[in-house]
Every structure is written in C-alpha cells, then in structure tokens.
C-alpha cells in the first residue's frame, strides 16, 4: 500500500529542491545581469523559499516519525496521520504558489493571494493535527512481539510459554 506520510515527505523535499534550484538560477543570472536580486520576481521566489524552509524540516521529520511509529508496530499509518501529512504537503505547495503568483512583498498593504492564505491556514491546521497525533502515538502501547496466530500456535506446541 502507498504510504501517505512518505509521499508527503517526498513532496516536501521536492518543493524544497525546486525552490532552492530557482534561487540558484536567480543568483547565476545575477552574475551577468544587473538588478536581478532586487526584482519583484526574485523577492517573491525568495519569500516562498525561505518561508517553506521554515516548515519543510518539521513536516518531513513528522511524516517520517509517523511512518516509523506505525510500521514499527506492524500497523498502517492512521487516517489522522495520513490526513495531517497530506494536508501539510498540499498546503505547502498552495502557500508557495500563492506567494509566487501574488503581490510582491512590501506592496503597500495589498491583500495576499488567496492561495497563500489557504496554504498558511492549511499548514497551521496540519501542524495542529500532527501535534495531536504525536501525543496520541506517545500514549499507544508498544507491541512487544508481532506474530501470526499460526506462529504463536507453533511456538506453544514446541513447549514454550508466552510472557506478558
């Protein structure tokens, strides 16, 4: 089955790659063209990249922890985990797109693009869901032994006893 937490972590990583590559392209073009680093386009991409960098690490780390916590217990990630991780990735893309296509920073108080607002609210909601899920997972008992009923029957037939 496809792992939503790992897909989300990959999507966040790809977003960081695209934004970082775009910033590198701006800096490379600044070597031959003046004013590139002062342009409205650069400022928008820069804002999208630096803001995304604030959240990418948290979201990638949380998705990986949720995946490890679930699979380490022999379980699939919960619906809440999947929704939180998916929301984090989608909202991060919405935010970045809203900044890039929206008004440049310092544009006299112009309203931000609706994609940016939707992305920001979505990221806060995702982070709240991830916090809740972290506390829920911390309280879930750790499975000590994972075996099929057939394995347990064979174990007991061999004269072994289960310990609690």
Coordinates of N, CA, C and O in Angstrom, one line a residue:
X1 N 0.8 -1.2 0.0 CA 0.0 0.0 0.0 C 0.9 1.2 0.0 O 1.9 1.3 0.6
X2 N 0.4 2.3 -0.7 CA 1.2 3.5 -0.8 C 1.2 4.2 0.6 O 0.2 4.3 1.3
X3 N 2.3 4.7 1.0 CA 2.5 5.4 2.3 C 2.3 6.9 2.1 O 3.2 7.5 1.5
X4 N 1.2 7.4 2.6 CA 0.9 8.8 2.5 C 2.0 9.6 3.3 O 2.5 10.6 2.7
X5 N 2.4 9.2 4.5 CA 3.5 10.0 5.1 C 4.8 10.1 4.3 O 5.4 11.2 4.2
X6 N 5.2 9.0 3.7 CA 6.4 9.0 2.9 C 6.2 9.8 1.6 O 7.1 10.5 1.2
X7 N 5.0 9.7 1.0 CA 4.8 10.5 -0.2 C 4.8 12.0 0.1 O 5.3 12.8 -0.6
X8 N 4.2 12.3 1.3 CA 4.2 13.7 1.7 C 5.6 14.2 2.0 O 5.9 15.4 1.6
X9 N 6.4 13.4 2.6 CA 7.8 13.8 2.9 C 8.5 14.0 1.6 O 9.3 15.0 1.4
X10 N 8.3 13.1 0.6 CA 8.9 13.3 -0.7 C 8.5 14.5 -1.4 O 9.3 15.2 -2.1
X11 N 7.2 14.8 -1.3 CA 6.6 16.0 -1.9 C 7.2 17.3 -1.3 O 7.6 18.3 -2.0
X12 N 7.4 17.3 0.0 CA 8.0 18.4 0.7 C 9.5 18.6 0.3 O 9.9 19.7 0.0
X13 N 10.2 17.5 0.1 CA 11.5 17.5 -0.3 C 11.7 18.0 -1.7 O 12.5 18.8 -2.0
X14 N 10.8 17.6 -2.6 CA 10.8 18.1 -4.0 C 10.5 19.6 -4.0 O 11.1 20.3 -4.8
X15 N 9.6 20.1 -3.2 CA 9.3 21.5 -3.2 C 10.5 22.3 -2.7 O 10.9 23.3 -3.3
X16 N 11.2 21.8 -1.7 CA 12.5 22.4 -1.3 C 13.5 22.4 -2.4 O 14.2 23.4 -2.6
X17 N 13.6 21.3 -3.2 CA 14.5 21.2 -4.3 C 14.2 22.3 -5.4 O 15.1 23.0 -5.8
X18 N 12.9 22.3 -5.8 CA 12.5 23.3 -6.8 C 12.8 24.7 -6.4 O 13.3 25.5 -7.2
X19 N 12.4 25.1 -5.2 CA 12.6 26.4 -4.7 C 14.0 26.8 -4.6 O 14.5 27.9 -5.0
X20 N 14.8 25.8 -4.1 CA 16.3 26.1 -4.0 C 16.9 26.2 -5.3 O 17.8 27.1 -5.5
X21 N 16.5 25.4 -6.3 CA 17.1 25.4 -7.6 C 16.8 26.8 -8.3 O 17.6 27.4 -8.9
X22 N 15.5 27.2 -8.0 CA 15.1 28.5 -8.6 C 15.9 29.7 -8.1 O 16.3 30.6 -8.8
X23 N 16.2 29.6 -6.8 CA 17.1 30.7 -6.1 C 18.5 30.6 -6.7 O 19.1 31.7 -7.0
X24 N 19.0 29.4 -6.9 CA 20.3 29.3 -7.6 C 20.3 29.9 -9.0 O 21.3 30.6 -9.4
X25 N 19.2 29.7 -9.7 CA 19.1 30.2 -11.1 C 19.1 31.7 -11.0 O 19.7 32.4 -11.9
X26 N 18.4 32.3 -10.1 CA 18.4 33.8 -9.9 C 19.8 34.3 -9.7 O 20.3 35.2 -10.3
X27 N 20.5 33.6 -8.7 CA 21.9 34.1 -8.4 C 22.8 33.9 -9.6 O 23.7 34.7 -9.8
X28 N 22.6 32.9 -10.3 CA 23.5 32.7 -11.5 C 23.2 33.8 -12.6 O 24.2 34.3 -13.1
X29 N 22.0 34.1 -12.8 CA 21.7 35.2 -13.7 C 22.1 36.5 -13.2 O 22.4 37.4 -14.0
X30 N 22.2 36.7 -11.9 CA 22.7 38.0 -11.4 C 24.2 38.2 -11.7 O 24.6 39.3 -11.7
X31 N 24.9 37.1 -12.0 CA 26.3 37.3 -12.4 C 26.5 38.1 -13.7 O 27.5 38.7 -13.9
X32 N 25.5 38.0 -14.6 CA 25.6 38.6 -15.9 C 24.6 39.7 -16.1 O 24.8 40.5 -17.0
X33 N 23.6 39.8 -15.3 CA 22.5 40.8 -15.4 C 22.3 41.6 -14.1 O 22.1 41.0 -13.1
X34 N 22.4 42.9 -14.2 CA 22.2 43.7 -13.0 C 20.7 43.8 -12.6 O 19.8 43.7 -13.4
X35 N 20.5 44.0 -11.3 CA 19.2 44.2 -10.8 C 18.3 43.0 -10.5 O 17.2 43.1 -10.1
X36 N 18.9 41.8 -10.9 CA 18.1 40.6 -10.7 C 17.7 40.3 -9.3 O 16.5 40.0 -9.0
X37 N 18.6 40.5 -8.4 CA 18.4 40.2 -7.0 C 17.5 41.3 -6.3 O 17.1 41.1 -5.1
X38 N 17.2 42.4 -7.0 CA 16.3 43.4 -6.5 C 14.9 43.4 -7.1 O 14.0 44.1 -6.8
X39 N 14.7 42.5 -8.1 CA 13.5 42.4 -8.8 C 12.3 41.9 -8.0 O 12.5 41.1 -7.0
X40 N 11.1 42.2 -8.4 CA 9.9 41.7 -7.7 C 9.8 40.2 -7.8 O 9.4 39.5 -6.8
X41 N 10.2 39.7 -8.9 CA 10.2 38.2 -9.1 C 11.1 37.5 -8.1 O 10.7 36.5 -7.5
X42 N 12.3 38.0 -8.0 CA 13.3 37.4 -7.1 C 12.7 37.5 -5.7 O 12.8 36.5 -4.9
X43 N 12.2 38.6 -5.3 CA 11.7 38.8 -3.9 C 10.5 37.8 -3.6 O 10.5 37.3 -2.5
X44 N 9.7 37.6 -4.6 CA 8.6 36.6 -4.4 C 9.1 35.2 -4.2 O 8.7 34.5 -3.3
X45 N 10.0 34.8 -5.1 CA 10.6 33.4 -5.0 C 11.4 33.3 -3.7 O 11.4 32.2 -3.1
X46 N 12.1 34.3 -3.4 CA 12.9 34.3 -2.1 C 12.0 34.1 -0.9 O 12.3 33.3 0.0
X47 N 10.9 34.9 -0.9 CA 10.0 34.7 0.3 C 9.4 33.3 0.3 O 9.3 32.7 1.4
X48 N 9.0 32.8 -0.8 CA 8.4 31.5 -0.9 C 9.5 30.4 -0.4 O 9.1 29.5 0.4
X49 N 10.7 30.6 -0.8 CA 11.8 29.6 -0.5 C 12.1 29.7 1.0 O 12.2 28.7 1.7
X50 N 12.3 30.9 1.5 CA 12.7 31.0 2.9 C 11.5 30.6 3.9 O 11.7 29.9 4.9
X51 N 10.3 30.9 3.5 CA 9.2 30.5 4.3 C 9.0 29.0 4.3 O 8.7 28.4 5.3
X52 N 9.1 28.4 3.1 CA 9.0 27.0 3.0 C 10.1 26.3 3.8 O 9.8 25.2 4.4
X53 N 11.2 26.8 3.8 CA 12.4 26.2 4.5 C 12.1 26.2 6.0 O 12.5 25.3 6.7
X54 N 11.3 27.1 6.5 CA 10.9 27.1 8.0 C 10.0 25.9 8.3 O 10.1 25.3 9.4
X55 N 9.2 25.4 7.4 CA 8.3 24.4 7.6 C 8.7 23.0 7.1 O 8.3 22.0 7.6
X56 N 9.5 23.0 6.0 CA 9.8 21.7 5.4 C 10.4 20.7 6.4 O 10.0 19.5 6.4
X57 N 11.4 21.1 7.2 CA 12.0 20.2 8.1 C 11.1 19.6 9.1 O 11.2 18.4 9.4
X58 N 10.2 20.4 9.7 CA 9.2 20.0 10.6 C 8.3 18.9 10.0 O 8.1 17.8 10.5
X59 N 7.8 19.3 8.8 CA 6.8 18.4 8.2 C 7.5 17.1 7.7 O 6.9 16.0 7.9
X60 N 8.7 17.2 7.1 CA 9.4 16.0 6.7 C 9.7 15.1 7.9 O 9.5 13.9 7.9
X61 N 10.2 15.7 8.9 CA 10.5 14.9 10.1 C 9.3 14.3 10.8 O 9.3 13.1 11.2
X62 N 8.2 15.0 10.9 CA 7.0 14.4 11.5 C 6.4 13.3 10.6 O 6.0 12.3 11.1
X63 N 6.4 13.5 9.3 CA 5.9 12.4 8.4 C 6.8 11.2 8.6 O 6.2 10.0 8.7
X64 N 8.1 11.3 8.6 CA 9.0 10.2 8.8 C 8.8 9.5 10.2 O 8.7 8.3 10.3
X65 N 8.6 10.3 11.2 CA 8.3 9.8 12.6 C 7.0 9.0 12.6 O 6.9 7.9 13.2
X66 N 6.0 9.6 12.0 CA 4.7 8.9 12.0 C 4.8 7.6 11.2 O 4.2 6.5 11.6
X67 N 5.5 7.6 10.1 CA 5.7 6.3 9.3 C 6.4 5.3 10.2 O 6.0 4.1 10.3
X68 N 7.5 5.7 10.8 CA 8.3 4.8 11.6 C 7.5 4.3 12.8 O 7.6 3.1 13.2
X69 N 6.8 5.2 13.5 CA 6.0 4.8 14.6 C 4.9 3.8 14.3 O 4.6 2.8 15.0
X70 N 4.3 3.9 13.1 CA 3.3 3.0 12.7 C 3.8 1.7 12.2 O 3.5 0.6 12.7
X71 N 4.8 1.7 11.3 CA 5.3 0.5 10.7 C 6.1 -0.3 11.7 O 6.2 -1.5 11.7
X72 N 6.7 0.4 12.6 CA 7.5 -0.3 13.7 C 6.6 -1.1 14.6 O 7.1 -2.0 15.3
X73 N 5.3 -0.8 14.6 CA 4.3 -1.5 15.4 C 3.6 -2.5 14.5 O 2.6 -3.1 15.0
X74 N 4.0 -2.6 13.3 CA 3.3 -3.5 12.4 C 1.9 -3.0 12.0 O 1.0 -3.8 11.6
X75 N 1.7 -1.7 12.0 CA 0.4 -1.1 11.7 C 0.6 -0.2 10.4 O 1.6 0.3 10.1
X76 N -0.6 0.1 9.8 CA -0.6 1.1 8.8 C -0.8 2.4 9.5 O -1.3 2.5 10.6
X77 N -0.3 3.5 8.9 CA -0.5 4.8 9.5 C -2.0 5.1 9.6 O -2.8 4.7 8.8
X78 N -2.4 5.8 10.7 CA -3.8 6.1 10.9 C -4.3 7.0 9.9 O -3.6 7.7 9.2
X79 N -5.7 7.1 9.8 CA -6.3 8.1 8.9 C -5.9 9.5 9.3 O -5.7 10.4 8.4
X80 N -5.8 9.8 10.6 CA -5.4 11.1 11.0 C -4.0 11.4 10.6 O -3.7 12.5 10.1
X81 N -3.1 10.5 10.7 CA -1.7 10.6 10.2 C -1.7 10.9 8.7 O -1.0 11.9 8.3
X82 N -2.4 10.1 8.0 CA -2.5 10.4 6.5 C -3.0 11.7 6.2 O -2.5 12.4 5.3
X83 N -4.1 12.1 6.8 CA -4.7 13.4 6.5 C -3.8 14.6 6.9 O -3.6 15.5 6.2
X84 N -3.1 14.5 8.1 CA -2.2 15.5 8.5 C -1.0 15.7 7.6 O -0.6 16.8 7.2
X85 N -0.4 14.5 7.2 CA 0.7 14.6 6.3 C 0.3 15.1 4.9 O 1.1 15.9 4.3
X86 N -0.8 14.6 4.4 CA -1.2 15.0 3.1 C -1.6 16.5 3.1 O -1.2 17.2 2.2
X87 N -2.2 17.0 4.1 CA -2.6 18.4 4.3 C -1.3 19.3 4.3 O -1.3 20.3 3.7
X88 N -0.3 18.8 5.0 CA 0.9 19.5 5.1 C 1.6 19.7 3.8 O 2.0 20.9 3.4
X89 N 1.6 18.7 3.0 CA 2.2 18.8 1.7 C 1.4 19.7 0.7 O 2.0 20.6 0.1
X90 N 0.1 19.5 0.6 CA -0.7 20.3 -0.3 C -0.7 21.7 0.1 O -0.5 22.6 -0.7
X91 N -0.8 22.0 1.4 CA -0.8 23.4 1.9 C 0.5 24.1 1.7 O 0.6 25.3 1.4
X92 N 1.6 23.3 1.8 CA 2.9 23.9 1.5 C 3.0 24.4 0.0 O 3.6 25.5 -0.3
X93 N 2.5 23.6 -0.9 CA 2.5 23.9 -2.3 C 1.6 25.1 -2.6 O 1.9 26.0 -3.3
X94 N 0.4 25.1 -1.9 CA -0.5 26.2 -2.1 C 0.1 27.5 -1.6 O 0.0 28.6 -2.3
X95 N 0.8 27.5 -0.4 CA 1.4 28.7 0.1 C 2.5 29.2 -0.9 O 2.5 30.4 -1.2
X96 N 3.4 28.3 -1.3 CA 4.4 28.8 -2.2 C 3.9 29.3 -3.5 O 4.3 30.4 -4.0
X97 N 2.9 28.7 -4.1 CA 2.3 29.2 -5.3 C 1.6 30.5 -5.1 O 1.7 31.4 -5.9
X98 N 0.9 30.7 -3.9 CA 0.3 32.0 -3.6 C 1.3 33.1 -3.5 O 1.0 34.2 -3.9
X99 N 2.4 32.8 -2.9 CA 3.5 33.9 -2.8 C 4.0 34.2 -4.1 O 4.2 35.4 -4.5
X100 N 4.3 33.2 -4.9 CA 4.9 33.4 -6.2 C 4.0 34.2 -7.2 O 4.5 35.1 -7.9
X101 N 2.7 33.8 -7.2 CA 1.8 34.5 -8.2 C 1.2 35.7 -7.6 O 0.5 36.5 -8.3
X102 N 1.3 35.9 -6.3 CA 0.7 37.1 -5.6 C 1.5 38.3 -5.7 O 2.4 38.5 -6.5
X103 N 1.1 39.3 -4.9 CA 1.7 40.6 -4.8 C 3.1 40.5 -4.3 O 3.3 39.7 -3.3
X104 N 4.0 41.3 -4.8 CA 5.4 41.2 -4.2 C 5.4 41.8 -2.8 O 4.5 42.5 -2.4
X105 N 6.4 41.3 -2.0 CA 6.5 41.8 -0.6 C 6.7 43.3 -0.6 O 7.3 43.9 -1.4
X106 N 6.0 43.9 0.4 CA 6.1 45.4 0.6 C 5.3 46.1 -0.4 O 5.7 47.2 -0.8
X107 N 4.2 45.6 -0.9 CA 3.5 46.2 -2.0 C 2.3 47.1 -1.4 O 1.2 46.9 -1.7
X108 N 2.7 47.9 -0.4 CA 1.7 48.9 0.1 C 0.5 48.3 0.8 O -0.6 48.8 0.6
X109 N 0.6 47.2 1.4 CA -0.5 46.6 2.1 C -1.5 45.9 1.2 O -2.6 45.6 1.7
X110 N -1.2 45.5 0.0 CA -2.1 44.8 -0.9 C -2.4 43.5 -0.3 O -1.6 42.8 0.4
X111 N -3.6 43.0 -0.5 CA -4.1 41.7 0.1 C -3.3 40.6 -0.5 O -3.0 40.6 -1.7
X112 N -2.9 39.6 0.3 CA -2.2 38.4 -0.2 C -3.1 37.6 -1.1 O -4.3 37.6 -1.0
X113 N -2.5 36.8 -2.0 CA -3.2 35.9 -2.9 C -3.9 34.9 -2.0 O -3.4 34.4 -1.0
X114 N -5.1 34.5 -2.5 CA -5.9 33.6 -1.7 C -5.3 32.2 -1.6 O -5.5 31.5 -0.6
X115 N -4.4 31.8 -2.5 CA -3.7 30.5 -2.4 C -2.8 30.6 -1.2 O -2.6 29.6 -0.5
X116 N -2.1 31.7 -1.0 CA -1.2 31.9 0.1 C -1.9 31.8 1.4 O -1.5 31.1 2.3
X117 N -3.1 32.4 1.5 CA -3.9 32.4 2.7 C -4.3 30.9 3.0 O -4.2 30.4 4.1
X118 N -4.9 30.3 2.0 CA -5.3 28.9 2.1 C -4.2 28.0 2.5 O -4.3 27.1 3.4
X119 N -3.0 28.2 1.9 CA -1.8 27.4 2.3 C -1.4 27.6 3.7 O -1.0 26.7 4.4
X120 N -1.4 28.9 4.1 CA -1.0 29.2 5.5 C -1.9 28.6 6.5 O -1.5 27.9 7.5
X121 N -3.2 28.7 6.3 CA -4.2 28.1 7.2 C -4.1 26.6 7.2 O -4.1 26.0 8.3
X122 N -3.9 26.0 6.0 CA -3.7 24.6 5.9 C -2.5 24.1 6.7 O -2.5 23.0 7.3
X123 N -1.4 24.8 6.6 CA -0.2 24.4 7.3 C -0.3 24.5 8.8 O 0.1 23.6 9.5
X124 N -1.0 25.5 9.3 CA -1.3 25.6 10.7 C -2.2 24.4 11.2 O -2.0 23.8 12.2
X125 N -3.2 24.1 10.4 CA -4.1 23.0 10.7 C -3.3 21.7 10.7 O -3.5 20.8 11.6
X126 N -2.5 21.5 9.7 CA -1.7 20.3 9.6 C -0.8 20.1 10.8 O -0.6 19.0 11.4
X127 N -0.1 21.2 11.2 CA 0.8 21.2 12.3 C 0.0 20.9 13.6 O 0.5 20.1 14.5
X128 N -1.2 21.4 13.8 CA -2.1 21.1 14.9 C -2.4 19.6 14.9 O -2.4 19.0 16.0
X129 N -2.8 19.1 13.8 CA -3.2 17.7 13.7 C -1.9 16.8 14.0 O -2.1 15.8 14.7
X130 N -0.8 17.2 13.5 CA 0.4 16.4 13.8 C 0.8 16.5 15.3 O 1.2 15.4 15.8
X131 N 0.6 17.6 15.9 CA 0.8 17.7 17.4 C -0.1 16.7 18.1 O 0.3 15.9 19.0
X132 N -1.4 16.7 17.7 CA -2.3 15.9 18.4 C -2.0 14.4 18.1 O -2.0 13.6 19.1
X133 N -1.6 14.1 16.9 CA -1.3 12.7 16.6 C 0.0 12.2 17.3 O 0.1 11.1 17.7
X134 N 0.9 13.1 17.5 CA 2.2 12.8 18.2 C 1.8 12.4 19.7 O 2.4 11.4 20.2
X135 N 1.0 13.2 20.3 CA 0.6 12.8 21.7 C -0.2 11.5 21.7 O 0.0 10.7 22.6
X136 N -1.0 11.3 20.7 CA -1.8 10.1 20.7 C -0.9 8.9 20.5 O -1.0 7.9 21.1
X137 N 0.1 9.0 19.6 CA 1.0 7.9 19.4 C 1.9 7.6 20.6 O 2.3 6.5 20.9
X138 N 2.2 8.7 21.3 CA 3.1 8.5 22.5 C 2.3 7.7 23.6 O 3.0 7.0 24.4
X139 N 1.0 7.7 23.6 CA 0.2 7.0 24.6 C -0.1 5.6 24.1 O -0.6 4.8 24.9
X140 N 0.0 5.3 22.9 CA -0.3 4.0 22.3 C 0.7 3.0 22.8 O 1.9 3.2 22.7
X141 N 0.2 1.8 23.3 CA 1.2 0.9 23.9 C 2.1 0.3 22.7 O 1.6 0.1 21.6
X142 N 3.3 0.0 23.1 CA 4.2 -0.6 22.1 C 4.0 -2.1 22.0 O 3.8 -2.7 23.1
X143 N 3.9 -2.6 20.9 CA 3.8 -4.0 20.7 C 5.1 -4.7 20.9 O 6.1 -4.2 20.4
X144 N 5.2 -5.7 21.8 CA 6.4 -6.3 22.1 C 6.8 -7.4 21.2 O 7.9 -7.6 20.9
X145 N 5.8 -8.1 20.7 CA 6.1 -9.2 19.8 C 5.0 -9.2 18.7 O 3.8 -9.2 19.0
X146 N 5.3 -9.3 17.5 CA 4.4 -9.4 16.4 C 4.5 -10.7 15.7 O 5.5 -11.1 15.2
X147 N 3.4 -11.5 15.8 CA 3.4 -12.9 15.2 C 2.0 -13.2 14.8 O 1.0 -12.7 15.3
X148 N 1.9 -14.0 13.8 CA 0.6 -14.5 13.3 C 0.1 -15.6 14.3 O 0.9 -16.1 15.1
X149 N -1.2 -15.8 14.3 CA -1.7 -16.9 15.1 C -1.1 -18.2 14.9 O -0.8 -19.0 15.9
X150 N -0.7 -18.5 13.7 CA 0.0 -19.8 13.4 C 1.4 -19.9 14.0 O 1.8 -20.9 14.5
X151 N 2.1 -18.7 14.0 CA 3.4 -18.7 14.6 C 3.3 -18.9 16.1 O 4.1 -19.6 16.8
X152 N 2.3 -18.3 16.7 CA 2.1 -18.4 18.2 C 1.7 -19.9 18.5 O 2.2 -20.4 19.5
X153 N 0.8 -20.5 17.7 CA 0.4 -21.9 18.0 C 1.7 -22.8 17.9 O 1.8 -23.7 18.7
X154 N 2.5 -22.6 16.9 CA 3.7 -23.4 16.7 C 4.6 -23.2 17.9 O 5.2 -24.2 18.4
X155 N 4.8 -22.0 18.3 CA 5.6 -21.6 19.5 C 5.1 -22.4 20.7 O 5.9 -22.9 21.5
X156 N 3.8 -22.3 20.9 CA 3.3 -23.0 22.1 C 3.4 -24.5 22.0 O 3.6 -25.2 23.0
X157 N 3.2 -25.1 20.8 CA 3.3 -26.5 20.6 C 4.7 -27.0 20.9 O 4.9 -28.2 21.3
X158 N 5.7 -26.2 20.7 CA 7.1 -26.6 20.9 C 7.4 -26.5 22.4 O 8.6 -26.7 22.8
X159 N 6.5 -26.2 23.3 CA 6.7 -26.3 24.7 C 7.1 -24.9 25.3 O 7.4 -24.8 26.5
X160 N 7.1 -23.9 24.5 CA 7.4 -22.5 25.0 C 6.1 -21.9 25.7 O 5.0 -22.3 25.4
X161 N 6.4 -20.9 26.5 CA 5.3 -20.2 27.1 C 5.4 -18.7 26.8 O 6.5 -18.2 26.7
X162 N 4.2 -18.1 26.7 CA 4.2 -16.7 26.5 C 4.3 -15.9 27.8 O 3.8 -16.3 28.8
X163 N 5.1 -14.9 27.7 CA 5.3 -14.0 28.9 C 4.6 -12.7 28.6 O 4.7 -12.2 27.5
X164 N 4.1 -12.1 29.7 CA 3.5 -10.8 29.5 C 4.4 -9.7 29.8 O 5.4 -9.8 30.4

